[in-house]
mmCIF file of C-alpha atoms in Angstrom:
data_model
loop_
_atom_site.group_PDB
_atom_site.id
_atom_site.type_symbol
_atom_site.label_atom_id
_atom_site.label_comp_id
_atom_site.label_asym_id
_atom_site.label_seq_id
_atom_site.Cartn_x
_atom_site.Cartn_y
_atom_site.Cartn_z
ATOM 1 C CA ASP A 1 154.730 -69.507 82.997
ATOM 2 C CA GLU A 2 157.195 -72.444 83.271
ATOM 3 C CA CYS A 3 154.415 -75.377 82.381
ATOM 4 C CA VAL A 4 155.384 -75.471 78.599
ATOM 5 C CA THR A 5 153.621 -78.800 77.567
ATOM 6 C CA ASP A 6 149.957 -78.218 77.616
ATOM 7 C CA LEU A 7 149.820 -74.716 79.569
ATOM 8 C CA PRO A 8 146.009 -74.235 77.962
ATOM 9 C CA HIS A 9 145.113 -77.402 79.557
ATOM 10 C CA LEU A 10 146.381 -76.755 82.912
ATOM 11 C CA LEU A 11 144.418 -73.063 83.468
ATOM 12 C CA ASN A 12 141.297 -74.713 82.160
ATOM 13 C CA LEU A 13 141.776 -77.393 84.784
ATOM 14 C CA ILE A 14 142.241 -74.476 87.735
ATOM 15 C CA VAL A 15 139.222 -72.456 86.380
ATOM 16 C CA GLU A 16 136.816 -75.814 86.347
ATOM 17 C CA LYS A 17 138.001 -77.151 89.525
ATOM 18 C CA SER A 18 137.749 -73.569 91.283
ATOM 19 C CA SER A 19 134.198 -73.150 90.006
ATOM 20 C CA GLU A 20 133.108 -76.700 91.070
ATOM 21 C CA SER A 21 134.729 -76.769 94.427
ATOM 22 C CA PRO A 22 134.894 -72.952 95.487
ATOM 23 C CA ARG A 23 135.953 -74.192 98.788
ATOM 24 C CA ILE A 24 139.471 -75.093 97.558
ATOM 25 C CA LYS A 25 141.738 -72.381 97.439
ATOM 26 C CA TRP A 26 144.465 -72.274 94.235
ATOM 27 C CA ILE A 27 147.800 -70.099 94.568
ATOM 28 C CA VAL A 28 148.693 -69.542 90.830
ATOM 29 C CA SER A 29 152.287 -67.423 90.344
ATOM 30 C CA SER A 30 152.847 -66.714 87.267
ATOM 31 C CA ARG A 31 154.965 -63.962 84.869
ATOM 32 C CA ASN A 32 152.357 -61.346 83.558
ATOM 33 C CA TRP A 33 151.715 -62.812 80.475
ATOM 34 C CA LEU A 34 148.344 -61.902 78.682
ATOM 35 C CA ASN A 35 147.258 -65.270 77.492
ATOM 36 C CA ILE A 36 147.432 -66.775 81.172
ATOM 37 C CA GLU A 37 145.757 -63.434 82.867
ATOM 38 C CA GLU A 38 143.145 -64.088 80.130
ATOM 39 C CA GLN A 39 141.942 -67.503 80.902
ATOM 40 C CA LEU A 40 142.430 -67.267 84.548
ATOM 41 C CA GLU A 41 139.947 -63.969 84.118
ATOM 42 C CA THR A 42 137.120 -66.390 83.549
ATOM 43 C CA ALA A 43 137.583 -67.922 87.014
ATOM 44 C CA GLY A 44 135.039 -67.049 89.676
ATOM 45 C CA GLN A 45 135.955 -65.565 92.823
ATOM 46 C CA LYS A 46 139.682 -64.891 92.618
ATOM 47 C CA VAL A 47 142.076 -62.131 93.866
ATOM 48 C CA MET A 48 144.583 -60.684 91.454
ATOM 49 C CA LEU A 49 147.995 -59.556 93.220
ATOM 50 C CA CYS A 50 150.834 -57.697 91.251
ATOM 51 C CA LEU A 51 154.274 -58.218 92.578
ATOM 52 C CA GLU A 52 155.451 -55.171 90.775
ATOM 53 C CA LEU A 53 152.840 -53.143 92.766
ATOM 54 C CA ASN A 54 153.830 -54.633 95.989
ATOM 55 C CA GLU A 55 157.559 -54.059 96.527
ATOM 56 C CA LYS A 56 157.522 -53.652 100.040
ATOM 57 C CA SER A 57 155.558 -57.215 100.457
ATOM 58 C CA ILE A 58 158.193 -58.794 98.242
ATOM 59 C CA SER A 59 161.140 -57.378 99.793
ATOM 60 C CA ALA A 60 160.009 -58.390 103.180
ATOM 61 C CA ALA A 61 159.421 -61.944 101.886
ATOM 62 C CA VAL A 62 162.925 -62.112 100.484
ATOM 63 C CA SER A 63 164.235 -60.899 103.917
ATOM 64 C CA ILE A 64 162.667 -63.416 105.746
ATOM 65 C CA TYR A 65 164.019 -65.862 103.221
ATOM 66 C CA ILE A 66 167.460 -64.681 103.509
ATOM 67 C CA ARG A 67 167.287 -65.094 106.859
ATOM 68 C CA HIS A 68 166.116 -68.691 106.692
ATOM 69 C CA LYS A 69 169.097 -69.447 104.439
ATOM 70 C CA VAL A 70 172.195 -67.853 106.465
ATOM 71 C CA ASP A 71 170.791 -69.551 109.432
ATOM 72 C CA GLN A 72 171.213 -73.151 107.528
ATOM 73 C CA LEU A 73 174.555 -72.043 106.183
ATOM 74 C CA ALA A 74 175.717 -70.767 109.753
ATOM 75 C CA ARG A 75 174.710 -74.436 111.134
ATOM 76 C CA LEU A 76 176.088 -76.306 108.138
ATOM 77 C CA LYS A 77 179.821 -74.263 108.133
ATOM 78 C CA LYS A 78 179.793 -73.310 111.800
ATOM 79 C CA TYR A 79 179.940 -69.400 110.976
ATOM 80 C CA ASP A 80 180.689 -67.371 113.857
ATOM 81 C CA ARG A 81 178.673 -64.415 114.263
ATOM 82 C CA ASN A 82 180.592 -61.835 112.605
ATOM 83 C CA THR A 83 180.967 -64.223 109.210
ATOM 84 C CA ARG A 84 176.912 -64.773 109.741
ATOM 85 C CA ASP A 85 176.199 -61.297 110.316
ATOM 86 C CA ALA A 86 178.343 -60.342 106.772
ATOM 87 C CA VAL A 87 176.919 -63.152 105.042
ATOM 88 C CA GLN A 88 173.228 -61.844 105.482
ATOM 89 C CA HIS A 89 174.149 -58.015 105.112
ATOM 90 C CA HIS A 90 176.020 -58.908 101.783
ATOM 91 C CA LEU A 91 172.632 -60.911 100.476
ATOM 92 C CA SER A 92 170.612 -58.311 101.710
ATOM 93 C CA SER A 93 172.358 -55.516 99.970
ATOM 94 C CA ASN A 94 172.878 -57.738 96.705
ATOM 95 C CA ALA A 95 169.595 -59.737 96.247
ATOM 96 C CA ASN A 96 167.415 -57.221 94.536
ATOM 97 C CA ASP A 97 164.569 -58.454 96.258
ATOM 98 C CA THR A 98 165.233 -61.696 93.831
ATOM 99 C CA PHE A 99 164.625 -65.213 95.746
ATOM 100 C CA LEU A 100 166.354 -66.950 93.043
ATOM 101 C CA TRP A 101 169.590 -65.034 93.153
ATOM 102 C CA VAL A 102 169.732 -65.890 97.052
ATOM 103 C CA ALA A 103 168.735 -69.613 96.510
ATOM 104 C CA LEU A 104 171.715 -69.937 93.817
ATOM 105 C CA VAL A 105 174.580 -67.919 95.509
ATOM 106 C CA CYS A 106 173.617 -69.917 99.105
ATOM 107 C CA GLN A 107 173.648 -73.008 97.123
ATOM 108 C CA GLU A 108 177.099 -72.110 95.533
ATOM 109 C CA LEU A 109 178.278 -71.544 99.665
ATOM 110 C CA ALA A 110 177.359 -74.498 100.922
ATOM 111 C CA ASP A 111 179.277 -76.745 98.155
ATOM 112 C CA PRO A 112 181.874 -79.063 100.582
ATOM 113 C CA LYS A 113 184.385 -77.484 98.614
ATOM 114 C CA VAL A 114 184.069 -74.131 100.028
ATOM 115 C CA ARG A 115 185.705 -73.603 103.242
ATOM 116 C CA LYS A 116 184.487 -71.240 106.015
ATOM 117 C CA ARG A 117 187.648 -69.196 105.629
ATOM 118 C CA HIS A 118 186.797 -68.634 101.769
ATOM 119 C CA THR A 119 183.162 -67.679 102.586
ATOM 120 C CA LEU A 120 183.554 -63.903 102.498
ATOM 121 C CA ALA A 121 185.982 -63.871 99.257
ATOM 122 C CA LYS A 122 183.292 -66.624 97.352
ATOM 123 C CA LEU A 123 180.460 -64.517 98.369
ATOM 124 C CA LYS A 124 181.826 -61.049 97.200
ATOM 125 C CA SER A 125 182.862 -62.976 93.666
ATOM 126 C CA PHE A 126 179.002 -63.254 92.947
ATOM 127 C CA PRO A 127 177.676 -60.166 90.715
ATOM 128 C CA GLN A 128 174.583 -58.639 91.250
ATOM 129 C CA GLY A 129 171.467 -59.622 89.206
ATOM 130 C CA LEU A 130 170.589 -62.818 87.591
ATOM 131 C CA ASP A 131 171.820 -62.432 84.475
ATOM 132 C CA SER A 132 175.329 -61.230 85.511
ATOM 133 C CA LEU A 133 175.256 -64.534 87.819
ATOM 134 C CA TYR A 134 174.084 -66.746 85.052
ATOM 135 C CA ASN A 135 177.466 -65.512 83.094
ATOM 136 C CA ARG A 136 179.809 -66.072 85.726
ATOM 137 C CA MET A 137 178.301 -69.687 85.839
ATOM 138 C CA MET A 138 179.057 -69.809 81.994
ATOM 139 C CA GLU A 139 182.710 -68.450 82.440
ATOM 140 C CA GLN A 140 183.284 -71.444 84.994
ATOM 141 C CA VAL A 141 181.785 -73.795 82.495
ATOM 142 C CA ARG A 142 184.080 -72.560 79.910
ATOM 143 C CA ASP A 143 186.993 -73.237 82.013
ATOM 144 C CA LEU A 144 186.087 -77.083 83.190
ATOM 145 C CA ASP A 145 187.873 -79.760 81.619
ATOM 146 C CA ASP A 146 184.550 -80.907 80.507
ATOM 147 C CA ALA A 147 183.476 -77.922 79.052
ATOM 148 C CA ASP A 148 182.302 -79.126 75.619
ATOM 149 C CA LEU A 149 180.528 -81.872 77.084
ATOM 150 C CA CYS A 150 178.774 -79.571 79.238
ATOM 151 C CA LYS A 151 178.095 -77.373 76.521
ATOM 152 C CA GLN A 152 176.289 -80.310 74.474
ATOM 153 C CA VAL A 153 174.128 -81.043 77.567
ATOM 154 C CA LEU A 154 173.063 -77.309 78.004
ATOM 155 C CA ALA A 155 172.226 -76.773 74.234
ATOM 156 C CA ILE A 156 170.422 -79.831 73.947
ATOM 157 C CA ALA A 157 168.325 -78.758 77.523
ATOM 158 C CA SER A 158 167.872 -75.598 75.786
ATOM 159 C CA VAL A 159 165.811 -77.233 72.766
ATOM 160 C CA VAL A 160 164.298 -79.980 73.839
ATOM 161 C CA TYR A 161 160.089 -79.769 74.369
ATOM 162 C CA ARG A 162 159.858 -81.443 78.029
ATOM 163 C CA PRO A 163 162.354 -82.199 80.671
ATOM 164 C CA VAL A 164 164.367 -85.234 79.420
ATOM 165 C CA SER A 165 165.626 -88.244 81.376
ATOM 166 C CA LEU A 166 169.587 -88.992 81.838
ATOM 167 C CA LYS A 167 168.934 -91.981 79.694
ATOM 168 C CA GLU A 168 167.279 -89.784 77.327
ATOM 169 C CA LEU A 169 169.855 -87.303 77.285
ATOM 170 C CA THR A 170 172.846 -89.698 76.978
ATOM 171 C CA PHE A 171 171.359 -90.884 73.910
ATOM 172 C CA LEU A 172 170.526 -87.640 72.338
ATOM 173 C CA ALA A 173 173.832 -86.247 73.378
ATOM 174 C CA GLY A 174 176.412 -88.636 71.403
ATOM 175 C CA SER A 175 179.411 -87.653 73.469
ATOM 176 C CA LEU A 176 177.830 -88.943 76.570
ATOM 177 C CA GLU A 177 177.033 -92.873 75.349
ATOM 178 C CA ASP A 178 180.174 -93.764 76.610
ATOM 179 C CA PHE A 179 178.793 -92.881 80.254
ATOM 180 C CA GLY A 180 175.393 -94.554 79.435
ATOM 181 C CA ASP A 181 175.597 -97.010 82.384
ATOM 182 C CA ASP A 182 177.636 -94.913 84.772
ATOM 183 C CA LEU A 183 175.364 -92.599 86.674
ATOM 184 C CA ASP A 184 177.605 -90.798 88.939
ATOM 185 C CA THR A 185 179.553 -89.611 86.070
ATOM 186 C CA LEU A 186 176.196 -88.055 84.128
ATOM 187 C CA GLU A 187 175.190 -86.838 87.478
ATOM 188 C CA GLU A 188 178.416 -85.113 88.025
ATOM 189 C CA ILE A 189 178.193 -83.662 84.316
ATOM 190 C CA ILE A 190 175.206 -82.685 85.175
ATOM 191 C CA GLY A 191 176.565 -80.941 88.219
ATOM 192 C CA SER A 192 179.143 -79.227 86.648
ATOM 193 C CA CYS A 193 176.825 -76.779 84.381
ATOM 194 C CA GLY A 194 177.308 -73.941 86.465
ATOM 195 C CA SER A 195 173.875 -74.588 88.270
ATOM 196 C CA LEU A 196 172.056 -74.215 85.531
ATOM 197 C CA LEU A 197 170.619 -77.466 85.291
ATOM 198 C CA THR A 198 169.107 -79.595 88.188
ATOM 199 C CA LEU A 199 168.358 -83.438 88.398
ATOM 200 C CA ARG A 200 165.293 -84.347 89.940
ATOM 201 C CA GLU A 201 164.594 -88.424 90.001
ATOM 202 C CA GLY A 202 166.545 -89.022 87.230
ATOM 203 C CA VAL A 203 165.137 -85.854 84.982
ATOM 204 C CA VAL A 204 167.075 -82.718 83.795
ATOM 205 C CA TYR A 205 165.611 -79.761 84.438
ATOM 206 C CA PHE A 206 166.753 -75.953 84.237
ATOM 207 C CA VAL A 207 166.542 -74.229 88.032
ATOM 208 C CA HIS A 208 164.472 -71.888 86.592
ATOM 209 C CA GLN A 209 162.731 -70.406 83.548
ATOM 210 C CA SER A 210 165.003 -67.522 83.445
ATOM 211 C CA ALA A 211 168.153 -70.097 83.365
ATOM 212 C CA LYS A 212 166.785 -71.053 79.551
ATOM 213 C CA ASP A 213 166.095 -67.753 78.742
ATOM 214 C CA PHE A 214 169.391 -66.405 79.492
ATOM 215 C CA LEU A 215 171.133 -69.234 77.211
ATOM 216 C CA LEU A 216 168.633 -68.740 74.293
ATOM 217 C CA ASN A 217 168.695 -64.839 74.565
ATOM 218 C CA GLU A 218 172.374 -63.938 75.770
ATOM 219 C CA ALA A 219 174.629 -67.166 75.613
ATOM 220 C CA SER A 220 173.270 -68.954 72.462
ATOM 221 C CA ASN A 221 176.724 -68.017 70.902
ATOM 222 C CA GLN A 222 178.662 -70.012 73.455
ATOM 223 C CA ILE A 223 176.206 -73.246 73.323
ATOM 224 C CA LEU A 224 174.356 -72.651 69.565
ATOM 225 C CA SER A 225 177.301 -71.587 67.672
ATOM 226 C CA SER A 226 175.628 -72.672 64.532
ATOM 227 C CA GLY A 227 172.604 -71.389 65.639
ATOM 228 C CA ILE A 228 168.958 -72.460 67.150
ATOM 229 C CA ALA A 229 167.883 -74.357 64.057
ATOM 230 C CA HIS A 230 171.113 -76.629 63.628
ATOM 231 C CA GLN A 231 170.832 -77.395 67.096
ATOM 232 C CA HIS A 232 167.307 -78.879 66.320
ATOM 233 C CA ARG A 233 168.412 -80.706 63.159
ATOM 234 C CA VAL A 234 171.078 -82.310 65.540
ATOM 235 C CA VAL A 235 168.506 -83.292 67.908
ATOM 236 C CA PHE A 236 166.127 -84.800 64.946
ATOM 237 C CA SER A 237 169.145 -86.483 63.222
ATOM 238 C CA ARG A 238 169.843 -88.553 66.596
ATOM 239 C CA SER A 239 166.190 -89.500 67.149
ATOM 240 C CA LEU A 240 166.305 -90.977 63.823
ATOM 241 C CA GLN A 241 169.311 -93.049 64.733
ATOM 242 C CA ILE A 242 167.897 -93.684 68.193
ATOM 243 C CA MET A 243 164.751 -94.970 66.871
ATOM 244 C CA SER A 244 166.023 -96.966 64.003
ATOM 245 C CA GLU A 245 168.272 -98.777 66.301
ATOM 246 C CA THR A 246 165.839 -99.390 68.877
ATOM 247 C CA LEU A 247 162.377 -100.099 67.622
ATOM 248 C CA ARG A 248 161.415 -103.395 66.549
ATOM 249 C CA ARG A 249 158.047 -105.430 66.516
ATOM 250 C CA ASP A 250 156.718 -106.122 70.024
ATOM 251 C CA ILE A 251 159.780 -104.348 71.835
ATOM 252 C CA TYR A 252 157.611 -105.479 74.729
ATOM 253 C CA ASP A 253 156.856 -108.859 73.756
ATOM 254 C CA LEU A 254 153.152 -108.812 74.273
ATOM 255 C CA HIS A 255 152.516 -111.750 71.712
ATOM 256 C CA HIS A 256 148.984 -110.246 71.492
ATOM 257 C CA PRO A 257 148.097 -106.713 69.761
ATOM 258 C CA GLY A 258 144.558 -106.593 71.455
ATOM 259 C CA ILE A 259 145.836 -106.166 75.061
ATOM 260 C CA SER A 260 144.790 -103.387 77.256
ATOM 261 C CA ILE A 261 147.371 -100.614 77.815
ATOM 262 C CA HIS A 262 146.471 -101.066 81.431
ATOM 263 C CA HIS A 263 147.589 -104.684 81.557
ATOM 264 C CA ILE A 264 150.948 -103.915 80.176
ATOM 265 C CA ARG A 265 153.979 -104.247 82.607
ATOM 266 C CA GLN A 266 156.669 -102.237 81.450
ATOM 267 C CA PRO A 267 159.981 -104.536 81.404
ATOM 268 C CA GLU A 268 163.022 -103.708 83.553
ATOM 269 C CA PRO A 269 164.955 -102.213 82.192
ATOM 270 C CA ASP A 270 162.593 -100.478 79.897
ATOM 271 C CA PRO A 271 163.652 -101.027 76.113
ATOM 272 C CA LEU A 272 161.941 -97.956 75.330
ATOM 273 C CA ALA A 273 163.539 -95.648 77.790
ATOM 274 C CA PRO A 274 166.322 -93.912 75.176
ATOM 275 C CA ALA A 275 164.052 -93.239 72.433
ATOM 276 C CA ARG A 276 160.525 -92.447 74.436
ATOM 277 C CA TYR A 277 161.413 -88.675 73.648
ATOM 278 C CA SER A 278 162.475 -89.176 70.192
ATOM 279 C CA CYS A 279 159.568 -91.134 69.354
ATOM 280 C CA ILE A 280 157.199 -88.395 70.348
ATOM 281 C CA TYR A 281 159.220 -85.104 69.614
ATOM 282 C CA TRP A 282 161.270 -86.027 66.325
ATOM 283 C CA VAL A 283 159.013 -84.391 64.074
ATOM 284 C CA ASP A 284 159.082 -81.101 65.876
ATOM 285 C CA HIS A 285 163.035 -81.175 66.068
ATOM 286 C CA LEU A 286 162.513 -81.447 62.286
ATOM 287 C CA ASN A 287 159.868 -79.020 61.653
ATOM 288 C CA ALA A 288 161.793 -76.470 63.808
ATOM 289 C CA GLY A 289 165.512 -77.240 62.163
ATOM 290 C CA LEU A 290 163.666 -76.252 58.790
ATOM 291 C CA ARG A 291 162.619 -72.861 59.327
ATOM 292 C CA ARG A 292 165.770 -71.183 58.234
ATOM 293 C CA PRO A 293 167.082 -72.996 54.920
ATOM 294 C CA SER A 294 170.126 -73.617 54.580
ATOM 295 C CA THR A 295 172.536 -76.462 52.553
ATOM 296 C CA THR A 296 172.373 -78.473 55.554
ATOM 297 C CA SER A 297 168.681 -78.175 56.477
ATOM 298 C CA MET A 298 167.847 -78.946 52.492
ATOM 299 C CA THR A 299 170.174 -81.918 52.750
ATOM 300 C CA THR A 300 168.442 -83.283 55.859
ATOM 301 C CA ALA A 301 164.929 -82.851 54.515
ATOM 302 C CA GLN A 302 166.196 -84.812 51.689
ATOM 303 C CA SER A 303 167.326 -87.624 53.405
ATOM 304 C CA THR A 304 164.073 -87.614 55.967
ATOM 305 C CA ASN A 305 162.031 -89.413 53.889
ATOM 306 C CA SER A 306 163.817 -92.777 53.532
ATOM 307 C CA SER A 307 164.727 -92.758 57.050
ATOM 308 C CA ALA A 308 161.488 -91.874 58.652
ATOM 309 C CA ARG A 309 159.832 -94.460 56.436
ATOM 310 C CA SER A 310 162.361 -97.122 57.397
ATOM 311 C CA THR A 311 161.851 -96.589 61.213
ATOM 312 C CA SER A 312 157.857 -96.310 60.642
ATOM 313 C CA THR A 313 157.977 -99.551 58.904
ATOM 314 C CA GLY A 314 160.107 -101.040 61.532
ATOM 315 C CA SER A 315 157.544 -99.937 64.043
ATOM 316 C CA ARG A 316 154.831 -101.469 62.248
ATOM 317 C CA HIS A 317 156.020 -104.880 61.603
#
């Protein structure tokens, strides 16, 4: 359910390969979405397990996970026995059988800034439930000196159609351009987004789909104050600007239009890196931005043709 792009293709692949190679076992975890269930229904030998009907098994698994995470914290922070037991008891009493809640709380407790003597007070400050925890994270973001930067990053992350790289994010969020070559600062800003985002191999992801759902459904007034359609128009406008400034004829200096794609070596640094997302998804953001007509969207639509023509012409020559 967190596979946003090409989910039907992924499900078809699982069904086909499970039939071709029945000795290979697939473990698929997902929400109870009808479209996912229908596609997997055509698989041959399968066992479906509804977690809501197996609460005891889930509770036992979460308890094991809590013990594992507390053991890690105890070694890292050198907890005494009383502190260790108190942490484990609090997590067990408040987790509501939710792995992610435990993971996020333990991640906060593992922060080097959290001293051992502050552990219990810090622990008790975390509310029960994921939404309450996410809300607390947003409150922390609002109190930061970089609050506006973080909100802009979260707004872009909420509307993009795939996870974006740091380079792509830097150009999509105009206020980050000053830090384009300062990876440490960019990573620090991502880390300041209240544990809602995570960075893996230079790509920005939500820590979980529920974090994105929370921002769009519960905190949209904080990061998307002008509405989601407006944010799509912002990304669309930035995309046109990025493409206009980046794309040029024979950008990889191939000098021969018939060369096989398998023989192309990506330059370092890659001149297409900032514009790769925009080149593919600019039209999707235009479409999403026009779903709610307004003066702004109509103006955007009227200016699109000349800008898009200019960009596409530049890429063809």
